Coordinates of N, CA and C in Angstrom, one line a residue:
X1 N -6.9 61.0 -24.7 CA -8.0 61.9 -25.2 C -9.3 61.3 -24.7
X2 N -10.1 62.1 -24.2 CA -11.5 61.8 -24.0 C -12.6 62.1 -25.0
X3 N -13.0 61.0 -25.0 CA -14.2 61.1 -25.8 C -15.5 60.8 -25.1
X4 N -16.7 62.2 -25.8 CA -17.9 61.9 -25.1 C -19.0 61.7 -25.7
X5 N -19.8 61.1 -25.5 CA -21.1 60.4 -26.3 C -22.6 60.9 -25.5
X6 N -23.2 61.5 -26.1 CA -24.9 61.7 -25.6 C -25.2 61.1 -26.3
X7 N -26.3 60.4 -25.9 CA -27.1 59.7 -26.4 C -28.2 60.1 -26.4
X8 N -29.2 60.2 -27.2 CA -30.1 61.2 -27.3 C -31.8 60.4 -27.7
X9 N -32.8 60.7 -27.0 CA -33.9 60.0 -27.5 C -34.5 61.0 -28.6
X10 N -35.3 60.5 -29.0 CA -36.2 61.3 -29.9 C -36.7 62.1 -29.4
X11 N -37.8 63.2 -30.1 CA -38.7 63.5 -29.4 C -40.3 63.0 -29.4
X12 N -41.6 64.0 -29.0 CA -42.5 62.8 -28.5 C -43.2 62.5 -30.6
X13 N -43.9 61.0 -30.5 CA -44.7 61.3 -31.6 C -46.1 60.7 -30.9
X14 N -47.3 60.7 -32.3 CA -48.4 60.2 -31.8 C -48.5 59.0 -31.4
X15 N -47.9 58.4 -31.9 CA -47.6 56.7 -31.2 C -46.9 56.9 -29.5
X16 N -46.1 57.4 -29.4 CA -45.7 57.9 -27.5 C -46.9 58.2 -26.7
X17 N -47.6 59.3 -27.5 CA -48.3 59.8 -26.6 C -50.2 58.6 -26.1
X18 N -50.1 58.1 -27.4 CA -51.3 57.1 -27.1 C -50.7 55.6 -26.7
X19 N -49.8 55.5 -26.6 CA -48.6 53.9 -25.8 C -48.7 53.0 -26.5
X20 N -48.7 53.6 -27.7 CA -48.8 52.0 -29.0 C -47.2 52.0 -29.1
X21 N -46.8 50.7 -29.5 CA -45.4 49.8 -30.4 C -45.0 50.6 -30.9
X22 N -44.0 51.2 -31.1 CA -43.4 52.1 -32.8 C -42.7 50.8 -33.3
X23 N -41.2 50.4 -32.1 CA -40.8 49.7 -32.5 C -39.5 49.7 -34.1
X24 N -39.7 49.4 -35.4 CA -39.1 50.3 -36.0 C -40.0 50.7 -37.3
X25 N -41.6 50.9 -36.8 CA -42.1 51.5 -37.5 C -42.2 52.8 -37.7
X26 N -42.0 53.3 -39.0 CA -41.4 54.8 -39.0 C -42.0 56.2 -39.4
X27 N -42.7 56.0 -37.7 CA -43.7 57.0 -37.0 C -43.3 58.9 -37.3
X28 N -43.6 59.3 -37.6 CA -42.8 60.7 -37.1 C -43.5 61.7 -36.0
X29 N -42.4 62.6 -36.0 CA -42.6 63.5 -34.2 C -43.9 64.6 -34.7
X30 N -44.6 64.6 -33.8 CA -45.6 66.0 -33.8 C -45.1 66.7 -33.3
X31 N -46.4 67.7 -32.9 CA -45.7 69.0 -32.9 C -44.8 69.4 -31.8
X32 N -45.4 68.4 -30.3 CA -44.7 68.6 -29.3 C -43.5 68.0 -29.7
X33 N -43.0 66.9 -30.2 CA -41.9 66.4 -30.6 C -40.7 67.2 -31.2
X34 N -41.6 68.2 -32.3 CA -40.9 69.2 -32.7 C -40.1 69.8 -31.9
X35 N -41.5 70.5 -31.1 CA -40.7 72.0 -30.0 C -39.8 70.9 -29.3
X36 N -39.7 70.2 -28.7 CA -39.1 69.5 -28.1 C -37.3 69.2 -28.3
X37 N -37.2 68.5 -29.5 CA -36.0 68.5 -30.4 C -35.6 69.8 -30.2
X38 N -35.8 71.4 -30.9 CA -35.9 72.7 -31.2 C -35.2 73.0 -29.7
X39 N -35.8 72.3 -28.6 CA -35.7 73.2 -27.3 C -34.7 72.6 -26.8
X40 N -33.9 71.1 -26.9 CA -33.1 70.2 -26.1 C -31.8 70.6 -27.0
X41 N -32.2 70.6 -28.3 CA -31.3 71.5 -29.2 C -30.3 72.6 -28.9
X42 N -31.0 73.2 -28.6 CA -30.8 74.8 -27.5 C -29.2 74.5 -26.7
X43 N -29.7 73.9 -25.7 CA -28.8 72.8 -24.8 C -28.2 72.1 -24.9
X44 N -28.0 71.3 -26.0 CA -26.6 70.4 -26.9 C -25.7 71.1 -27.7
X45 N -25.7 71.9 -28.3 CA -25.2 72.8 -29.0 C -24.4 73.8 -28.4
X46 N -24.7 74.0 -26.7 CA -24.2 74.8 -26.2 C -22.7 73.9 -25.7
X47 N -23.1 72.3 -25.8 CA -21.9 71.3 -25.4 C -20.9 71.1 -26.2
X48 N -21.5 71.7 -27.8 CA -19.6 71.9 -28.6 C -19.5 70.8 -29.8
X49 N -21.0 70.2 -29.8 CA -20.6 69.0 -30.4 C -19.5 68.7 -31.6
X50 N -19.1 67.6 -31.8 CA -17.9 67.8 -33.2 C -18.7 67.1 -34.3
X51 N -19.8 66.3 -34.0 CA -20.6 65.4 -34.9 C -21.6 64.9 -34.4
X52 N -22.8 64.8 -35.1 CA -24.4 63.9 -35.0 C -24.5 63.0 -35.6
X53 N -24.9 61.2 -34.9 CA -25.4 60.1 -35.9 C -26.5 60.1 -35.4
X54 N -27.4 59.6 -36.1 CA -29.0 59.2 -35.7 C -29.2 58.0 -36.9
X55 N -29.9 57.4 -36.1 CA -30.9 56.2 -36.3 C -31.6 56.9 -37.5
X56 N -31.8 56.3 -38.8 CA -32.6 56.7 -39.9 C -33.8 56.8 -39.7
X57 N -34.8 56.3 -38.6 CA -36.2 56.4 -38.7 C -36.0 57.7 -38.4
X58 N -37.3 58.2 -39.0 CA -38.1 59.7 -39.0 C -37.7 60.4 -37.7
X59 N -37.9 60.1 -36.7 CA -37.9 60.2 -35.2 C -36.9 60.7 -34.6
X60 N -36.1 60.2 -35.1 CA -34.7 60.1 -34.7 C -33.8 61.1 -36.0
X61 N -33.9 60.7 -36.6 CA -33.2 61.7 -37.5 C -33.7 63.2 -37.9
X62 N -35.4 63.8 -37.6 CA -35.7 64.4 -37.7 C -35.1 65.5 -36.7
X63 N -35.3 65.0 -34.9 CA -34.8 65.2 -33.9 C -32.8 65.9 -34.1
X64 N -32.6 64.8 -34.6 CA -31.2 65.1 -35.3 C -30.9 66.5 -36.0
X65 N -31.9 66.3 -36.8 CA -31.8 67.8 -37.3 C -32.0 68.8 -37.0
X66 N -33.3 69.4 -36.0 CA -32.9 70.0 -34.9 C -31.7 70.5 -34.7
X67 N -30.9 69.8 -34.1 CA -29.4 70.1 -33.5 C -28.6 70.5 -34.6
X68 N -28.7 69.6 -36.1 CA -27.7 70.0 -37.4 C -28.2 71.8 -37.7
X69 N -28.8 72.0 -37.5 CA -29.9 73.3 -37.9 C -29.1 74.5 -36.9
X70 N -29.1 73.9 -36.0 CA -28.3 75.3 -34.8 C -26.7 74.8 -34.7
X71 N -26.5 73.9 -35.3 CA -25.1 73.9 -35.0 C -24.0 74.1 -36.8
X72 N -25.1 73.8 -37.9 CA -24.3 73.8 -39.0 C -23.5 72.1 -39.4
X73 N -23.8 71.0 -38.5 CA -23.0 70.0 -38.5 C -24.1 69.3 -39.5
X74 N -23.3 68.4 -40.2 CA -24.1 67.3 -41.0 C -24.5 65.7 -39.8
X75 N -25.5 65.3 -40.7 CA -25.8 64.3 -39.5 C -25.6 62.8 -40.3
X76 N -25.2 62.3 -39.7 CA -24.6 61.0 -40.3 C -25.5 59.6 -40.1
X77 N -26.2 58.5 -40.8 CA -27.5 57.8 -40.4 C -26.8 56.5 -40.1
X78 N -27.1 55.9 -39.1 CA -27.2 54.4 -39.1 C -27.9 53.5 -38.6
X79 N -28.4 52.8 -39.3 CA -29.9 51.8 -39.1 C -29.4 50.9 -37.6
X80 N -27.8 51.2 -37.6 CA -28.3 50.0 -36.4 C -28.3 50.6 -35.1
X81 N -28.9 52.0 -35.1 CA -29.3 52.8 -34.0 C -30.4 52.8 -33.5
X82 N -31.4 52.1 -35.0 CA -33.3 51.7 -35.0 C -33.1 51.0 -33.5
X83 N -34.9 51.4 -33.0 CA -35.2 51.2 -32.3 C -35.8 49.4 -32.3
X84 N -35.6 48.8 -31.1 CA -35.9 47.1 -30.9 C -37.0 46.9 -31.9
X85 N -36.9 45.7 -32.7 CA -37.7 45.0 -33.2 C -38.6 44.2 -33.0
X86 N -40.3 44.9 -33.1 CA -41.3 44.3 -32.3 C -42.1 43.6 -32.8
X87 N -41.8 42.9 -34.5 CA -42.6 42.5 -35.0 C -44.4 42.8 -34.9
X88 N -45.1 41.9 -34.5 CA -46.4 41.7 -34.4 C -46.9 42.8 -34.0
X89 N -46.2 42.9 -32.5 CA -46.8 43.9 -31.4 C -46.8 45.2 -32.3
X90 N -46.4 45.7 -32.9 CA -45.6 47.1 -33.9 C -47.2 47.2 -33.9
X91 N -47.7 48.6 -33.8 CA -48.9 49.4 -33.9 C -49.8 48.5 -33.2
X92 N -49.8 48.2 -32.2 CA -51.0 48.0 -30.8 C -50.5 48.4 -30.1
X93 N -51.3 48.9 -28.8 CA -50.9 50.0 -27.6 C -50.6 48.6 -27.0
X94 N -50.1 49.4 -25.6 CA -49.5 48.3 -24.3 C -50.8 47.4 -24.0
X95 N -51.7 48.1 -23.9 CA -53.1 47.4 -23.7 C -53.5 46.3 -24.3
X96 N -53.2 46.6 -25.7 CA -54.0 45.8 -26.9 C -52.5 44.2 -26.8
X97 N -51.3 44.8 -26.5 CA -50.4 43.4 -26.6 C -50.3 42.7 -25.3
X98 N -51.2 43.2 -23.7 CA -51.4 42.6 -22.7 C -52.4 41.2 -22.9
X99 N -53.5 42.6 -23.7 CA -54.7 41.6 -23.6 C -54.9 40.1 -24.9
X100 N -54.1 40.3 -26.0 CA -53.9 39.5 -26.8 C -52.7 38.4 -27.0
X101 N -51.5 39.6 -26.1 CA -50.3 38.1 -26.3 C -49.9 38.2 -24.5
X102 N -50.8 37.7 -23.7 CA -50.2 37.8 -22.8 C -49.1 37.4 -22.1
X103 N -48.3 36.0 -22.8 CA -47.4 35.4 -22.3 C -46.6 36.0 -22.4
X104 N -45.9 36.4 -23.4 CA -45.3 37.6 -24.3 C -45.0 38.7 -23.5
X105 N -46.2 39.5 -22.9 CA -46.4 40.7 -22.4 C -45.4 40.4 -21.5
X106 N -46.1 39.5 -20.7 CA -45.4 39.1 -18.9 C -44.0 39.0 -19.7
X107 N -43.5 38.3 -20.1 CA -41.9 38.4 -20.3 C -41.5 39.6 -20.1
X108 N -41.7 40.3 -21.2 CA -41.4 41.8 -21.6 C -41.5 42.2 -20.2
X109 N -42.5 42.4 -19.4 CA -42.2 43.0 -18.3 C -41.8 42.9 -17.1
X110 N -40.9 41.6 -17.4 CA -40.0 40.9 -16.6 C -38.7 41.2 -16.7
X111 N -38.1 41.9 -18.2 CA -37.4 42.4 -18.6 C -36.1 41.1 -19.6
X112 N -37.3 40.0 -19.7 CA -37.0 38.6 -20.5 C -36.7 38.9 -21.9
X113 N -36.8 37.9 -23.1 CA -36.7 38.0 -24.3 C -37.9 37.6 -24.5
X114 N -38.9 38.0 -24.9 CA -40.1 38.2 -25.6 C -40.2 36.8 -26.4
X115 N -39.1 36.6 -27.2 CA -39.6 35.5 -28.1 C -40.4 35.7 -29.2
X116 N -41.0 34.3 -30.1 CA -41.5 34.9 -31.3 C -40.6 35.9 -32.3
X117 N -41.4 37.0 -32.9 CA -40.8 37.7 -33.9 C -40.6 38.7 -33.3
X118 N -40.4 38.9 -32.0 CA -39.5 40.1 -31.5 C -38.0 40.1 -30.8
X119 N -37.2 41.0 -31.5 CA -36.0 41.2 -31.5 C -35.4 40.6 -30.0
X120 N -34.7 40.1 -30.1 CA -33.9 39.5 -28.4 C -33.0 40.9 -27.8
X121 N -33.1 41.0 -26.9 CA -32.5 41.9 -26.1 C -30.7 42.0 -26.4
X122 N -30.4 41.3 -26.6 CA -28.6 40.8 -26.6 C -28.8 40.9 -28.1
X123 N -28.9 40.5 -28.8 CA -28.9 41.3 -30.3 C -29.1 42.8 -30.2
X124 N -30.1 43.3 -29.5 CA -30.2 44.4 -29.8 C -29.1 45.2 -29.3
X125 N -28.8 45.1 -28.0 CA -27.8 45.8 -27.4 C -26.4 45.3 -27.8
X126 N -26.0 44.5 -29.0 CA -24.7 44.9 -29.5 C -24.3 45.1 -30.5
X127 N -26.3 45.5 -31.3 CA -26.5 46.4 -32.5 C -25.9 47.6 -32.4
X128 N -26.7 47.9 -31.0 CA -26.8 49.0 -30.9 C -25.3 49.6 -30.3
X129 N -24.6 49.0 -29.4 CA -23.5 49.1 -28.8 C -22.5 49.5 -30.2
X130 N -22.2 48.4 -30.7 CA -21.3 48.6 -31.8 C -21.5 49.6 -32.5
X131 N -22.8 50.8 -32.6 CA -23.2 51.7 -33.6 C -22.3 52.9 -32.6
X132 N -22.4 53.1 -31.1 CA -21.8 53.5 -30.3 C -20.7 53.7 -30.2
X133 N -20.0 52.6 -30.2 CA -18.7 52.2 -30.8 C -18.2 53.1 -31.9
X134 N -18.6 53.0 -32.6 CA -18.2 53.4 -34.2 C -18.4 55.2 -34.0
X135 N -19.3 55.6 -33.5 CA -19.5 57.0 -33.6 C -18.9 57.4 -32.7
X136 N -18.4 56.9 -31.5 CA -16.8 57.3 -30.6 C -15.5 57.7 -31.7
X137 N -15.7 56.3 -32.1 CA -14.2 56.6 -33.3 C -13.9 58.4 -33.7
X138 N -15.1 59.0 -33.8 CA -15.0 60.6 -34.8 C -14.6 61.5 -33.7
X139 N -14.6 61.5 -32.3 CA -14.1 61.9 -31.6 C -14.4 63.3 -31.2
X140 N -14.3 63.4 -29.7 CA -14.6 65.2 -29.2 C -15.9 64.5 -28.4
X141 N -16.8 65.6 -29.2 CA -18.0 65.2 -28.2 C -19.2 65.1 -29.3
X142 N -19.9 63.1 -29.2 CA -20.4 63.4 -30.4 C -22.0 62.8 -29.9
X143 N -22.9 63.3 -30.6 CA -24.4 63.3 -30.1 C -25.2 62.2 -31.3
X144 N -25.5 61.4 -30.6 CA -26.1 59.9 -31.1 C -27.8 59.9 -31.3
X145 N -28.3 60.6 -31.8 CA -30.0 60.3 -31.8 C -30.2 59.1 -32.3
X146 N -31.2 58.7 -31.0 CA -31.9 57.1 -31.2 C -32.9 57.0 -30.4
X147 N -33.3 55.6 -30.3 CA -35.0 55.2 -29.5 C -34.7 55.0 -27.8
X148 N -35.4 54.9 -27.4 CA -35.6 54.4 -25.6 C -34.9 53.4 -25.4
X149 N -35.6 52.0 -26.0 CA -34.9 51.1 -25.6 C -33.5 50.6 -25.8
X150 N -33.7 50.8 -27.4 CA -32.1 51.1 -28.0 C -30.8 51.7 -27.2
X151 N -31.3 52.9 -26.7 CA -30.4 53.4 -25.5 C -30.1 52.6 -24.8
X152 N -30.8 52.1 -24.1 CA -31.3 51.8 -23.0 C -29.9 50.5 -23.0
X153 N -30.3 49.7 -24.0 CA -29.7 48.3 -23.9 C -28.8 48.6 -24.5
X154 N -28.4 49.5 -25.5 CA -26.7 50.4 -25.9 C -25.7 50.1 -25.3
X155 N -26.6 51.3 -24.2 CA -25.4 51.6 -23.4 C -25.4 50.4 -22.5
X156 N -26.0 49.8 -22.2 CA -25.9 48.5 -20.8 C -25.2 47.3 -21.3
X157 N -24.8 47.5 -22.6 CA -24.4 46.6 -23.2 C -22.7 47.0 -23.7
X158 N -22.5 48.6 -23.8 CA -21.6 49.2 -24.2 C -20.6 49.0 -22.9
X159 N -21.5 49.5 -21.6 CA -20.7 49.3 -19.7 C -20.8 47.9 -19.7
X160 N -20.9 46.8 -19.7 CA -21.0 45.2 -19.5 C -21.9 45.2 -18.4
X161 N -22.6 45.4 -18.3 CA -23.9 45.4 -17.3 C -24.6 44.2 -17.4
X162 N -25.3 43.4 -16.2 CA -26.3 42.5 -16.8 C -27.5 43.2 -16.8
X163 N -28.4 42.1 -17.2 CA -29.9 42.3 -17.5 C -30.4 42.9 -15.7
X164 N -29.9 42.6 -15.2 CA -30.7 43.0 -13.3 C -29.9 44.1 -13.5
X165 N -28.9 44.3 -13.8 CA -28.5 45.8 -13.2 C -29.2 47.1 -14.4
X166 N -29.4 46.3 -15.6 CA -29.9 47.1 -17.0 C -31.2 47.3 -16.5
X167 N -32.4 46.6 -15.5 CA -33.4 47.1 -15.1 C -33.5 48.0 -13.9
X168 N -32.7 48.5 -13.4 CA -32.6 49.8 -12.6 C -32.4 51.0 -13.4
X169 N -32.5 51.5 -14.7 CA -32.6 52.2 -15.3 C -33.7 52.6 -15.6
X170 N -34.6 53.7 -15.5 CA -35.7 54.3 -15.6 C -35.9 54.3 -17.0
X171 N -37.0 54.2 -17.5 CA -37.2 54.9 -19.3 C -36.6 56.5 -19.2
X172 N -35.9 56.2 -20.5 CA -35.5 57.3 -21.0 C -36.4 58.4 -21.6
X173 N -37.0 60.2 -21.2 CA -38.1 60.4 -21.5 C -37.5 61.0 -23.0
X174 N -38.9 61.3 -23.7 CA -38.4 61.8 -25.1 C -37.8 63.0 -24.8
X175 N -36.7 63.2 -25.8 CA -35.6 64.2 -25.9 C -34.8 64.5 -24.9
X176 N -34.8 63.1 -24.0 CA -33.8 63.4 -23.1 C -32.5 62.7 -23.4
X177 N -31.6 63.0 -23.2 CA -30.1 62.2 -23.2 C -29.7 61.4 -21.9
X178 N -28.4 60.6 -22.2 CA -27.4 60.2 -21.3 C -26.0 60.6 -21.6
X179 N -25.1 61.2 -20.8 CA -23.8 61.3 -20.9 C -23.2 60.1 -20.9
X180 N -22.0 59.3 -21.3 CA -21.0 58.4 -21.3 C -19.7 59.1 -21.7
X181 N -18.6 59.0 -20.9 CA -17.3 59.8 -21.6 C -16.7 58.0 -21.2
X182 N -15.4 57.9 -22.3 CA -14.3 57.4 -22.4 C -12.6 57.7 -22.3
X183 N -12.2 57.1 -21.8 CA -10.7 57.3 -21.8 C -9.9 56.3 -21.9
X184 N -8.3 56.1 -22.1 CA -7.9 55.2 -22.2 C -7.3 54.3 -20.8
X185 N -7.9 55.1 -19.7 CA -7.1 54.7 -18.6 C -8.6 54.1 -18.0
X186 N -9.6 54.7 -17.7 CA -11.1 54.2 -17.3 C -12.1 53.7 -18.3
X187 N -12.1 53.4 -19.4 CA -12.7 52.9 -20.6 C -13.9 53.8 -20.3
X188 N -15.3 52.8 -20.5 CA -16.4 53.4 -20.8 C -17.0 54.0 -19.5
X189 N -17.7 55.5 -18.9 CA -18.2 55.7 -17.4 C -19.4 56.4 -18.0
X190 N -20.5 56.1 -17.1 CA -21.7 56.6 -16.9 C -21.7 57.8 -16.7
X191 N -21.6 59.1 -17.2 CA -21.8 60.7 -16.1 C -23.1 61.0 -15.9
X192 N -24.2 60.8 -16.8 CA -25.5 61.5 -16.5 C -26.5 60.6 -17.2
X193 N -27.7 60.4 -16.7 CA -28.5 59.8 -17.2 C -30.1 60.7 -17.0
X194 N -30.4 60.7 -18.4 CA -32.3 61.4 -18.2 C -31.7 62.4 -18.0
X195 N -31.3 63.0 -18.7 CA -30.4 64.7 -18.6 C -31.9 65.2 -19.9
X196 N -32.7 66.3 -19.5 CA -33.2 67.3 -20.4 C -33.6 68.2 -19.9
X197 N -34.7 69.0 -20.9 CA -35.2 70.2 -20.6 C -36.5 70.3 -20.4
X198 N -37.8 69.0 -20.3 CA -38.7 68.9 -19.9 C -38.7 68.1 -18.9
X199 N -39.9 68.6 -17.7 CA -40.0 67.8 -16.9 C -41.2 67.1 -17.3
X200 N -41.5 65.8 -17.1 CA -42.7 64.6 -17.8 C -42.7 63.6 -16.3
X201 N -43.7 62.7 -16.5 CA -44.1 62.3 -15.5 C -44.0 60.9 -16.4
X202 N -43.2 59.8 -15.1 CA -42.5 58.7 -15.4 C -43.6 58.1 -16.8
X203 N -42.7 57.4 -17.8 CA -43.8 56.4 -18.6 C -43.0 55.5 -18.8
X204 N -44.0 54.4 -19.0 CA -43.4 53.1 -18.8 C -42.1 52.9 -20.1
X205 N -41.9 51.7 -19.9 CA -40.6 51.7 -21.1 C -40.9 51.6 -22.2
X206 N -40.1 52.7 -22.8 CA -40.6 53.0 -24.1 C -40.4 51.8 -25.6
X207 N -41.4 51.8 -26.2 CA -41.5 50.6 -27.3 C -41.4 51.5 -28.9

């Protein structure tokens, strides 16, 4: 039996759109965010889903609902789908944590462990993996709403990827998905990545 997993980002909030931290501060979607969810919605629903988990922050579970709304499914929460833990940095833009923690920054965009009171990469992605895991178990085709990076290191952590091959992955834009199907003969495969219904213009990795 195959099982398949979307993985699904939020959609946008006002923290996205001005490039501050969210992190797992628990921001919610405006109004683009709305239509957004409403319209990617459209497009998921047409895939059959059997079940939705989402990440408990606002963002993510709001987004969720969206899809519960056109499909009739209940949506099921788990924290360990929150988005990376940014301590300090949480509400300053990309700017404000260049110019104040620069050593920091440069890691981060090196694609290192940050250090300090922000979450390690390898923690996060087999938070997040194992949350993956578990919402495979329910089986068919099931739709995961969560954050950017969370995805991001999820799933790179879900395929055994390293950190060099986990940075050839583009940010994931808001309300876009990835496909992953499983089987018992080929385990975990990549089918689609940045699958949506807006076109956006690249932004840096999402926080």
């Amino acid at each position: 039996m195959t099982t398949r997993l979307l993985v699904w980002r939020h959609g946008n909030t006002d923290w996205n759109a001005a490039r501050r931290v969210q992190g797992q501060t628990d921001v919610p979607l405006n109004d683009l965010g709305r239509r957004q969810a409403a319209e990617a919605a459209e497009l998921l629903a047409a895939m059959r889903p059997a079940a939705i988990v989402a990440s408990d922050l606002r963002r993510a579970a709001d987004t969720a609902a969206a899809l519960a709304a056109r499909t009739g499914l209940p949506v099921s929460h788990d924290e360990r789908l929150r988005e990376r833990y940014f301590g300090a940095w949480q509400g300053l833009t990309t700017a404000e944590v260049a110019l104040q923690r620069p050593l920091e920054f440069a890691r981060w965009k090196a694609g290192q462990d940050v250090g300090g009171d922000v979450e390690d990469l390898d923690v996060m992605g087999k938070r997040v993996s194992d949350a993956l895991q578990d919402a495979a178990t329910l089986g068919g085709t099931v739709v995961v709403a969560t954050h950017g990076a969370a995805a991001r290191q999820g799933i790179a952590h879900l395929l055994g990827w390293s950190r060099e091959h986990t940075r050839t992955l583009r940010a994931l834009q808001n309300c876009h998905w990835v496909e992953l199907s499983h089987d018992e003969d080929r385990g975990w495969q990549l089918g689609a990545y940045n699958v949506g219904v807006f076109a956006e213009r690249p932004v840096p990795p999402p926080v």
